[in-house]
Each structure stands twice: as C-alpha cells, then as structure tokens.
XYZ file of C-alpha atoms in Angstrom:
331
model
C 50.189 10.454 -6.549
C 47.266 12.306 -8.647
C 45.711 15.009 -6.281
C 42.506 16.376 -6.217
C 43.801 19.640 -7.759
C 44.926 17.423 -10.733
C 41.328 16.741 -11.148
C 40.212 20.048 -10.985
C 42.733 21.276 -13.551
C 41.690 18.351 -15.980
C 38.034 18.978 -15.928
C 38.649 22.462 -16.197
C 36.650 23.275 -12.831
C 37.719 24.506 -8.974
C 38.208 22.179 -6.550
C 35.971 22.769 -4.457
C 33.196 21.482 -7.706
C 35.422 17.995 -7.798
C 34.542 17.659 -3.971
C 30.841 18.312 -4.166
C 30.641 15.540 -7.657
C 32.929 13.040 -5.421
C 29.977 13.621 -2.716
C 27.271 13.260 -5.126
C 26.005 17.030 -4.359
C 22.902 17.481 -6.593
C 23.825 21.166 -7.055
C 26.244 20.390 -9.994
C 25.401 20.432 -13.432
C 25.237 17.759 -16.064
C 28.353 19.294 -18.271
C 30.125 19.359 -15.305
C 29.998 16.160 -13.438
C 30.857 13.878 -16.447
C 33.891 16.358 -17.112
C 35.044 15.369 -13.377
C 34.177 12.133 -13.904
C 36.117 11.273 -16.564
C 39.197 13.316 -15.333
C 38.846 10.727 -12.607
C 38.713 7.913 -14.640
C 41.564 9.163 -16.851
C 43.664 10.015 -14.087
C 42.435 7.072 -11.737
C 42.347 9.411 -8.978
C 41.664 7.974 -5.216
C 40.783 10.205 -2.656
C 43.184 11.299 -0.384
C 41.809 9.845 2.899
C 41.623 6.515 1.004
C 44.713 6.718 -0.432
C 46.404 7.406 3.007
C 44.427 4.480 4.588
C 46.147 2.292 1.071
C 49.781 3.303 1.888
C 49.501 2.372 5.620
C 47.727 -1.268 4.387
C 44.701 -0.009 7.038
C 42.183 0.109 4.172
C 39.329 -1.843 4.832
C 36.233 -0.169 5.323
C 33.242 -1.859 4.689
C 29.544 -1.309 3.013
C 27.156 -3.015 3.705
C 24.083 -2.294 0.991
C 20.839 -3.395 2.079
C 17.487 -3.525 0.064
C 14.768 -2.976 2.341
C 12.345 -1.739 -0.230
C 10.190 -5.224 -0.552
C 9.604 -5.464 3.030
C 8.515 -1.886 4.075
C 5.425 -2.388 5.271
C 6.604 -3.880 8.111
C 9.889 -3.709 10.525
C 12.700 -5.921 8.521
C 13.267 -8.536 10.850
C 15.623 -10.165 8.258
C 17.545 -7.058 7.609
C 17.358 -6.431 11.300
C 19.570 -10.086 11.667
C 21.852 -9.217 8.612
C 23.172 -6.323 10.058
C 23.750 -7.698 13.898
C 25.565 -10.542 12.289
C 27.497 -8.064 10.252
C 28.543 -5.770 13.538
C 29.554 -8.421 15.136
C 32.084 -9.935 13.163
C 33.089 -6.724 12.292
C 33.715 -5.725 15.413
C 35.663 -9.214 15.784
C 38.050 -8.608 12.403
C 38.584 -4.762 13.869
C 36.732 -3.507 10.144
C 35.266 -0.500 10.318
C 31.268 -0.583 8.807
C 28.831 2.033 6.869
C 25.568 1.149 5.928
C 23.883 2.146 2.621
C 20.566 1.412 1.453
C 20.255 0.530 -2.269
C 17.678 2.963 -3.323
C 20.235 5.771 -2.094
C 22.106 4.744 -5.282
C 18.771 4.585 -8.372
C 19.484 8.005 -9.492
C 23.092 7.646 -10.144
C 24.850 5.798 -12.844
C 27.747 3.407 -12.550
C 30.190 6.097 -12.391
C 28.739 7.919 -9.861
C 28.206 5.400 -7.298
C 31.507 4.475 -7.550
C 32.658 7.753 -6.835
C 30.601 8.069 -4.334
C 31.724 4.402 -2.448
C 35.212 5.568 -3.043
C 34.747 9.447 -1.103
C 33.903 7.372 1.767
C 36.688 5.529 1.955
C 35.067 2.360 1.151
C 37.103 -0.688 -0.569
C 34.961 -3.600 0.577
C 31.394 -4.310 -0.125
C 28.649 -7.100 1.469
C 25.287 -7.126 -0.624
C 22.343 -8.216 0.708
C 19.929 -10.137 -1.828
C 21.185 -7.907 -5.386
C 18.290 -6.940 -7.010
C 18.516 -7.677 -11.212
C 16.954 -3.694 -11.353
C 20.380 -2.559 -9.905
C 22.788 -2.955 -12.974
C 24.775 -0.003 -11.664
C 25.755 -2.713 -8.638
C 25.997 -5.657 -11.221
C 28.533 -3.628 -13.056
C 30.507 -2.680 -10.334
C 30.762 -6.447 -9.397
C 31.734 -7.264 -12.794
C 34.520 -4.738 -12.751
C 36.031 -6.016 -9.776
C 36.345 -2.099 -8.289
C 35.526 -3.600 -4.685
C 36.217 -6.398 -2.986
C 32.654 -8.326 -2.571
C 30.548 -10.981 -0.958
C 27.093 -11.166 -2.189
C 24.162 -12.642 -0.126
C 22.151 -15.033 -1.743
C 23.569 -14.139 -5.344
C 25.562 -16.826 -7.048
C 27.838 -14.166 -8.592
C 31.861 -15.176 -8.109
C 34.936 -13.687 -9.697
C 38.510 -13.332 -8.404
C 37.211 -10.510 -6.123
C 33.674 -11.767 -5.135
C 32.864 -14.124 -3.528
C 28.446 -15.167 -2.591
C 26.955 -17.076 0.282
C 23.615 -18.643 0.335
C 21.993 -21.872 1.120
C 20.741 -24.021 -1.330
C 17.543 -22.556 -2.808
C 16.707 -25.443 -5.006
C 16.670 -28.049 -1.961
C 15.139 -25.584 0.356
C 12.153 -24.780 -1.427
C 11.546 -28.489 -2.956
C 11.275 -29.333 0.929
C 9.325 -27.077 2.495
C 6.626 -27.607 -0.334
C 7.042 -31.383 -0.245
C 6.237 -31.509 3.125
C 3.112 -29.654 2.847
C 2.013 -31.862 0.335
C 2.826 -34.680 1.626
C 0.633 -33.632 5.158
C -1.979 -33.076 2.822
C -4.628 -35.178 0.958
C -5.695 -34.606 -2.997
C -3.355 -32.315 -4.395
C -4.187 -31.356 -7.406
C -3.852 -27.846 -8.612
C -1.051 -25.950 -6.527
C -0.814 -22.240 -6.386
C 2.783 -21.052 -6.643
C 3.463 -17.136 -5.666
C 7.233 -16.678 -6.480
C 8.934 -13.755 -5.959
C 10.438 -10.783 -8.502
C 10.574 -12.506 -12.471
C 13.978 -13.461 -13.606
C 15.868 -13.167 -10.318
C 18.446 -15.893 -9.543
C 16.842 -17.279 -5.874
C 13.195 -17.052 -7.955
C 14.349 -19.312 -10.841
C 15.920 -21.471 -8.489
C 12.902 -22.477 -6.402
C 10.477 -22.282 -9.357
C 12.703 -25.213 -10.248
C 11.860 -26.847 -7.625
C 8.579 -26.213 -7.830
C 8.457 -27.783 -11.692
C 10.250 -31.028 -10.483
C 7.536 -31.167 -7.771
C 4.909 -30.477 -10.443
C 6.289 -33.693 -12.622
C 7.100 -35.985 -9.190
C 3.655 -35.572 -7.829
C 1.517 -34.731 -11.632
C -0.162 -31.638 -10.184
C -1.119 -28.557 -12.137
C 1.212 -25.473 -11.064
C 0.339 -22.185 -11.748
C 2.503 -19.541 -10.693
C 2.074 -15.676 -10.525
C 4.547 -13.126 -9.187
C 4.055 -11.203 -5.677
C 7.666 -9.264 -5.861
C 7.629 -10.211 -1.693
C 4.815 -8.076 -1.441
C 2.327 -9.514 1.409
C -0.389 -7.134 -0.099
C 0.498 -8.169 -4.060
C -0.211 -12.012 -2.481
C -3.300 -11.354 -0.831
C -5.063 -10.145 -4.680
C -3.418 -13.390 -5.794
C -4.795 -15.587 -3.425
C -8.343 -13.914 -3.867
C -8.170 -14.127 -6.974
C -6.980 -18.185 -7.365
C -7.917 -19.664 -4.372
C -11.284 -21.506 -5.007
C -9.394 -23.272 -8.044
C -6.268 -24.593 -6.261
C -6.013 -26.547 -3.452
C -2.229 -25.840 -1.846
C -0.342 -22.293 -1.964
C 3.301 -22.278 -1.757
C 5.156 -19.078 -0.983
C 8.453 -17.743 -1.797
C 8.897 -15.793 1.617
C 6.939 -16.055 4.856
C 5.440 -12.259 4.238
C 3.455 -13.828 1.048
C 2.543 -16.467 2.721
C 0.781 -14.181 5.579
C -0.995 -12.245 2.753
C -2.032 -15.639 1.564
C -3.581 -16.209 4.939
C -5.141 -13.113 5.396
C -7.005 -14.056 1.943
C -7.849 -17.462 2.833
C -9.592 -15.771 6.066
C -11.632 -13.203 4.054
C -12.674 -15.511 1.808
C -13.877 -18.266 5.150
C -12.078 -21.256 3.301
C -9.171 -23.272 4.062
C -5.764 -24.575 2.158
C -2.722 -25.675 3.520
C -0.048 -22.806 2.834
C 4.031 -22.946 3.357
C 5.875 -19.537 3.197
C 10.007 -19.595 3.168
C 12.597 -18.042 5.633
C 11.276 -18.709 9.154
C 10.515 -14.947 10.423
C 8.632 -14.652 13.772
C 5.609 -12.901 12.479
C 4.150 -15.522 10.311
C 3.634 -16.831 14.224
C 0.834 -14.589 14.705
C -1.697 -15.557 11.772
C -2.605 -18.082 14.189
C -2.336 -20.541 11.737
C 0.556 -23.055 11.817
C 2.597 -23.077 8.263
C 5.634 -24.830 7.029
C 8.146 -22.637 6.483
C 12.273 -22.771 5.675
C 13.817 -21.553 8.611
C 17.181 -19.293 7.579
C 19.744 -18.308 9.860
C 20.095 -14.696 8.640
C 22.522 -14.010 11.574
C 25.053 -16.650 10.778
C 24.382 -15.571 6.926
C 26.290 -12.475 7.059
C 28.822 -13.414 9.914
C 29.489 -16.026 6.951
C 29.918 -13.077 4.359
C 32.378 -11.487 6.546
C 34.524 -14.488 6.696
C 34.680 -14.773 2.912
C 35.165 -11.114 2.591
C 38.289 -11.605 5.310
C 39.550 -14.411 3.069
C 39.432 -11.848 -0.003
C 41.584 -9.407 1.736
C 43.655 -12.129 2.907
C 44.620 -12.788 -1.127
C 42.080 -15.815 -1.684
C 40.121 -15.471 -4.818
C 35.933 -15.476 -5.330
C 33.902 -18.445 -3.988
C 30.858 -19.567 -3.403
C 29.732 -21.297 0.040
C 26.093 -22.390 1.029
C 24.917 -22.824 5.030
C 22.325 -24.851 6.458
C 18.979 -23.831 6.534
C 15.922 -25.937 8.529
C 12.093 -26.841 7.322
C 9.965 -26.149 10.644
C 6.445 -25.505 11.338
C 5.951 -22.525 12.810
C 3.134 -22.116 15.237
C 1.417 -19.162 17.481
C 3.009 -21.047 20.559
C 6.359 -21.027 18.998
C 6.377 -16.657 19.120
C 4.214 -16.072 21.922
C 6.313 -14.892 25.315
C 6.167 -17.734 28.132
C-alpha cells in the first residue's frame, strides 16, 4: 500500500508539505503542489484513514455539495429541506455526512478538489442543482472518482446516478394554468433562469410549445434566480406583456414587487412552491416540489450504487398549487 512518505519522496518534498496540499493549505507554493499532485496521481495514493475505512468495507462517507449562492439574499428554505431529507436517511442507512458548499471549491482545479474530497475520507457524493460554471465537479462526475447522485441534473454513468421531476411537464403546467385563468394573452414575459443550464432549457421548452399551442409572443430574458435581477426585468417589460412566468418562486416575488411599484396588474406564476412567495399577498400559481423527499430519494439511489447497481435516472412527483397569504399565515 503507497504511504504518504512515498509521496513525499516522489515529489521531492517532507511530509508534512504532502499533508498541508492534501488539505488544500494556501501556504504552499505553485511548484510544489502540482509536484504532490502528480506523485499522487502517479502513485494513486489514498489516504490512510480512507484506506483503512476501504479494507474494513466501512467506507462510505458522504458529501453533500450545496449551491446556495443564487438564493443569498434570503434564508434557503430549499436548501434548508435538502439537507433534513439528507440527515435523515442518513441517519437511517447508518452513513456518516459532511457538508460542503460549492463556492468552497472555485479556486481549486480538478485535481485539487479531489484531493481535497479524498483527505476527508469522502467516497460518495449528492449534488444539489450542478451549476454548468463548476466544470471542476462535471469532471469529477465524468471520471467516475465518486460514487454520485445528482439533484435535478440528468447526468448518469455506471457510478451516477440523478433525480429530478420532470421539468418539461412541470413548467408547461404551471404556465398553462395561468393562462388558461386568464383572458387575452398575448405577449408573455418569460424570466428563465442561468443560460444554457439543463432544468433552464428544459422549461424554456415548454415555454416554446406553449408559445406555438396558444400563438402568443414569448420573450424571454435571464434572472440567474435572482429576485432583484427579476424585478429590473419586470420594470423594464411589463407595460408590453400581459402574463410573466417565472422559473423559481424568488423571481416571481421580484416580479411582484415590480408590478406593485409600477401600480399595474398581470397574472404571474413562479416554480417550486416555497412559503415566502405566501407573503406578497398576492395569490400565484406555482409548482409545488417536495425538496424533502428529493434528497431522501438521492440517498436511496446513492444506497443502490454502493449496493453494485449502476447509474440511473428517476423523476418524483411534483404538484401545481396556488399559493395564497392564507396558505403561510399561522392559524
């Protein structure tokens, strides 16, 4: 078994330097941590913790990588579900959990973060909504060094395995329904989310087959989830349209707040069925997901993984509701 001192005496460097680039210490030069690195990768060394855990078959430490940085403004409520379904079905399979944001890993390359996973023991990943920006994560997923279950990424191979529900459907609902409650629709507003990203070409999809079922004109613009970036839209379109459709429930409350400031009305529909679009006061049409049973569903497919299955993908139900200031209020 290739020791740590192995790597030290390949890279030329003490030991003690091949623990602090395993750890990502930022105290290490340049020259130095791609000489450890690639006596790593040459010698495919492993830890010794995790290979310990590997010879007694108790290896299965999960983490779970979480992008919170589209939502900051407020307290995640989604990310807040994600990880209580996550500790609970962890705490049912007896797998041990560390959570990692994903902007903990923009200044490293691919390398690195794999180093990094690997010094703490981890050998299983869940990733929550896999941002196209993070091709150090895409690469890892395409090398199969982890076994994975993405969340609401359609990515599958013999090791990974995704769980969503069905964008497409979900979004040509919720805005059908809002049209449909609503007279002389026209010219339709569209704010998707971030350009080029799986879930956002899905549901602009949607919105296009809309846009040739009911002969509207569509024009969409790009608020990245941002409830601010959706407000400037809205001011900026919403005389000339008369229907908005949002790609999350957070645009859809900038939307509102627009709408307000500007002393006009138009029907609106967000997606994802969070409790705060409750208090704009004004009811919206929304696509309730259960974000809970969403990553109790990852865990599953990550046990079947371990268990020697290979990659799949699985979709849940989701629900188009109405939410209302009634339906958040305390009774």
């Amino acid at each position: 078994m290739v020791s740590i001192n192995d790597v030290a005496k390949r890279a030329g460097v003490a030991k003690s330097t091949v623990s602090k680039v395993l750890n990502n210490y930022s105290l290490v030069s340049n020259e130095t941590r791609l000489k450890v690195e690639k006596a790593v990768e040459e010698l495919g060394y492993v830890p010794n913790s995790v290979a310990i855990s590997l010879s007694k078959k108790e290896f299965n430490r999960v983490g779970l990588i979480v992008d919170i940085r589209h939502n900051s403004q407020f307290v995640d409520e989604i990310s807040m579900q994600y990880l209580t379904g996550a500790f609970e079905k962890a705490k049912e399979y007896h797998l041990e959990v560390v959570t990692f944001f994903s902007s903990q890993f923009d200044e490293m390359n691919y390398k690195q973060v794999t180093a990094y996973l690997k010094s703490q023991r981890i050998n299983c990943l869940i990733i929550y909504n896999l941002s196209i920006e993070n091709k150090n994560l895409y690469k890892i997923i395409e090398k199969q060094e982890f076994f994975s279950v993405l969340v609401d990424s359609p990515i599958i191979n013999d090791r990974t395995s995704s769980v969503s529900i069905d964008q497409f459907s979900a979004q040509y609902d919720v805005a059908k329904k809002t049209f449909d409650e609503n007279e002389y629709i026209d010219k339709v507003l569209y704010i998707a989310g971030g350009a080029g990203g799986y879930i956002t070409n899905q549901r602009l999809d949607a919105m296009k087959k809309l846009k040739e079922e009911y002969g509207f004109e569509l024009i969409v613009k790009y608020g990245d989830f941002n409830e601010y970036k959706a407000r400037e839209i809205t001011l900026q379109h919403a005389r000339k349209i008369n229907a908005i459709v949002c790609a999350s429930d957070l645009m859809a409350i900038g939307a509102v707040f627009a709408l307000t400031e500007l002393d006009i009305f138009r029907p609106v529909s967000g997606f994802d069925g969070i409790r705060l679009m409750g208090y704009t006061k004004i009811a919206m049409n929304t696509v309730k997901q259960n974000f809970n049973l969403k990553s109790k569903q990852a865990f599953d497919e990550l046990k079947k993984l371990l268990d020697g299955e290979i990659g799949q993908h699985t979709e849940i139900p989701y629900e188009v509701c109405r939410i209302d200031y009634m339906d958040v209020i305390q009774k």
